Coordinates of C-alpha atoms in Angstrom, one line a residue:
M1 CA 132.5 99.9 70.2
K2 CA 129.2 98.1 69.6
I3 CA 130.2 95.8 71.9
K4 CA 131.0 98.0 74.8
I5 CA 128.1 100.1 74.6
I6 CA 126.2 96.8 74.6
Y7 CA 127.2 95.7 78.0
F8 CA 127.3 99.3 79.2
L9 CA 123.5 99.1 78.2
T10 CA 122.8 96.2 79.4
A11 CA 124.1 95.9 83.0
I12 CA 122.5 99.5 83.8
I13 CA 118.5 98.2 82.7
L14 CA 120.1 94.4 84.8
V15 CA 120.7 97.3 87.8
F16 CA 117.6 99.1 87.3
A17 CA 115.3 96.3 87.7
I18 CA 117.3 94.1 90.6
I19 CA 116.7 98.3 92.4
I20 CA 112.5 98.4 91.0
K21 CA 112.6 94.7 92.9
I22 CA 114.3 96.1 95.9
L23 CA 112.3 98.3 96.1
S24 CA 109.0 97.3 95.4
V25 CA 109.3 94.7 98.5
Y26 CA 109.4 97.8 100.4
F27 CA 106.4 99.6 100.1
G28 CA 103.7 97.0 101.0
N29 CA 101.0 95.6 101.0
N30 CA 99.5 96.7 97.5
P31 CA 96.0 94.9 94.6
L32 CA 98.4 91.8 93.6
N33 CA 99.5 91.0 96.9
N34 CA 96.5 91.9 99.0
S35 CA 98.1 90.2 102.4
R36 CA 100.1 91.4 105.0
Y37 CA 102.3 87.8 105.0
G38 CA 103.2 87.9 100.7
Y39 CA 106.1 86.3 99.4
I40 CA 106.2 87.9 96.7
N41 CA 105.8 91.9 96.3
Y42 CA 104.7 93.5 92.7
V43 CA 104.2 97.4 92.4
S44 CA 102.1 99.1 89.7
V45 CA 103.2 103.0 89.1
I46 CA 100.3 104.5 87.7
P47 CA 97.6 105.8 89.1
E48 CA 94.1 103.7 88.6
G49 CA 91.9 106.3 89.8
W50 CA 90.1 107.0 86.9
A51 CA 87.4 104.3 87.6
F52 CA 85.1 105.1 84.6
F53 CA 87.7 102.3 82.7
T54 CA 86.3 99.3 84.5
K55 CA 83.3 100.3 86.0
N56 CA 80.0 99.5 84.4
A57 CA 77.5 102.1 85.3
R58 CA 74.7 99.8 85.9
D59 CA 77.0 98.8 89.3
P60 CA 75.7 100.1 92.4
L61 CA 76.9 102.2 94.3
T62 CA 78.9 101.6 97.1
Y63 CA 79.2 103.3 100.6
I64 CA 81.0 102.8 103.7
F65 CA 80.1 104.0 107.8
K66 CA 82.3 104.1 110.9
N67 CA 80.2 104.2 114.3
S68 CA 83.2 104.8 116.6
D69 CA 81.3 105.6 119.6
G70 CA 78.1 105.9 118.3
N71 CA 79.3 108.9 116.2
I72 CA 78.5 107.8 111.8
T73 CA 81.6 109.1 109.7
S74 CA 81.4 108.6 106.0
V75 CA 84.6 106.3 105.0
N76 CA 86.2 107.9 101.5
L77 CA 86.3 105.4 99.3
R78 CA 87.1 107.9 95.9
N79 CA 90.4 106.4 94.5
F80 CA 91.0 110.0 93.3
S81 CA 91.0 112.0 96.1
S82 CA 93.5 113.8 98.2
D83 CA 93.7 110.7 100.5
Y84 CA 94.9 108.9 98.1
S85 CA 97.7 110.1 96.7
Y86 CA 95.2 111.0 93.0
G87 CA 95.4 107.0 92.7
I88 CA 99.1 107.0 93.6
S89 CA 98.8 105.1 96.6
R90 CA 97.8 101.9 96.9
H91 CA 96.3 102.0 99.9
N92 CA 91.8 102.3 98.9
R93 CA 92.9 99.2 96.5
I94 CA 93.3 97.6 99.0
V95 CA 90.7 98.3 100.8
S96 CA 88.1 97.8 97.9
I97 CA 89.7 94.4 98.3
E98 CA 88.7 94.2 102.6
I99 CA 85.7 95.4 101.4
G100 CA 84.9 92.6 99.3
N101 CA 86.3 90.5 101.3
V102 CA 83.3 91.5 103.5
F103 CA 80.3 91.1 101.3
D104 CA 81.4 88.3 100.1
K105 CA 81.5 87.2 104.0
I106 CA 77.6 88.7 104.5
N107 CA 76.9 87.4 101.7
K108 CA 77.5 84.0 102.7
D109 CA 75.7 84.6 106.4
T110 CA 72.4 83.9 105.8
L111 CA 71.4 85.8 108.6
T112 CA 72.8 88.8 107.4
K113 CA 70.0 90.9 105.4
G114 CA 69.9 94.1 104.5
T115 CA 67.2 96.5 104.6
S116 CA 66.0 99.1 102.2
I117 CA 65.7 103.2 102.3
K118 CA 65.0 105.0 100.8
A119 CA 67.1 108.7 100.3
L120 CA 67.3 111.5 98.1
D121 CA 71.2 111.3 98.3
V122 CA 73.8 110.9 100.7
D123 CA 73.7 112.9 101.9
E124 CA 69.1 112.1 104.1
L125 CA 70.9 108.7 104.2
T126 CA 73.4 110.1 106.6
N127 CA 71.2 112.1 108.1
I128 CA 68.6 109.1 108.7
L129 CA 71.1 106.9 109.6
K130 CA 71.7 109.0 112.5
E131 CA 69.2 109.8 114.1
K132 CA 67.1 105.5 113.4
K133 CA 68.3 102.6 115.6
V134 CA 70.7 100.2 114.1
D135 CA 70.8 96.4 115.4
Y136 CA 74.1 95.7 114.1
K137 CA 75.4 91.5 113.6
D138 CA 78.4 90.1 114.3
I139 CA 80.6 89.2 111.6
Y140 CA 83.5 86.8 112.1
I141 CA 86.0 87.4 109.2
E142 CA 90.5 86.4 109.7
K143 CA 92.4 88.9 110.0
K144 CA 94.7 88.0 106.9
H145 CA 91.5 89.0 104.6
S146 CA 90.9 92.4 105.5
P147 CA 93.1 93.9 108.6
D148 CA 91.6 97.6 108.4
L149 CA 88.8 97.3 108.8
N150 CA 87.3 95.9 112.1
G151 CA 85.3 97.3 114.4
K152 CA 81.3 98.2 113.3
Y153 CA 80.5 99.3 109.8
I154 CA 77.3 100.5 107.8
F155 CA 77.7 99.2 104.3
V156 CA 75.4 101.0 101.5
L157 CA 74.5 100.1 98.2
Q158 CA 72.4 102.6 96.2
R159 CA 71.0 101.2 93.5
L160 CA 70.9 104.1 90.3
L161 CA 68.1 105.3 88.7
P162 CA 66.9 104.7 85.4
W163 CA 68.4 107.2 83.0
T164 CA 65.1 108.4 82.3
L165 CA 64.9 110.0 85.5
L166 CA 68.6 111.2 85.4
N167 CA 67.3 114.8 85.4
R168 CA 64.5 114.9 88.0
K169 CA 66.6 113.0 90.2
S170 CA 65.4 115.9 93.0
N171 CA 61.7 114.5 92.5
Y172 CA 62.8 110.7 93.3
K173 CA 64.1 109.5 95.8
S174 CA 66.7 106.2 95.6
T175 CA 67.0 102.8 97.0
F176 CA 69.6 102.3 99.8
V177 CA 70.2 99.2 100.8
I178 CA 72.5 99.0 104.1
Y179 CA 74.2 96.9 106.0
P180 CA 75.3 96.8 110.0
V181 CA 77.9 94.9 110.7
N182 CA 80.1 94.7 113.5
I183 CA 83.5 93.2 112.2
I184 CA 85.5 90.9 114.9
Y185 CA 88.7 88.7 113.4
K186 CA 88.6 85.1 114.6

């Protein structure tokens, strides 16, 4: 009787393992395989929308603005938001990897320089960017490295204020470094 139970449980585990493997192939692009031409696909099921587990407190904050026919709109990068099913969707992580690829290309390109702008917050920065004439630098990147990012974007890094100024934040302007780029596929 014990052997039949062991065989039964082994068969159930094997069937579930095969089903999970088959389903993971159809989940598409994920952070473990950021290429749309992937050979092996994996999927993780735990939401990873809590950045305080992995992010250093002194890292600059990243914002992205898309320029669509002169209209500058913010791109949502918050993983724990309704746009990304509160961390369950992996699309945000894929976009984050693509942003890393673009930043890597920006850092390697000596012609692309960041411009510093002082502003109280992101809303004030958005208003400044809408009024300011921005000169976009062309960045040529392979489509497989950033399939979701194409066109004119403004990448923004906000340098955080020191801890001692956080209580008086409204009195001090933060430094935002902007990188206006026109992403073109090779």
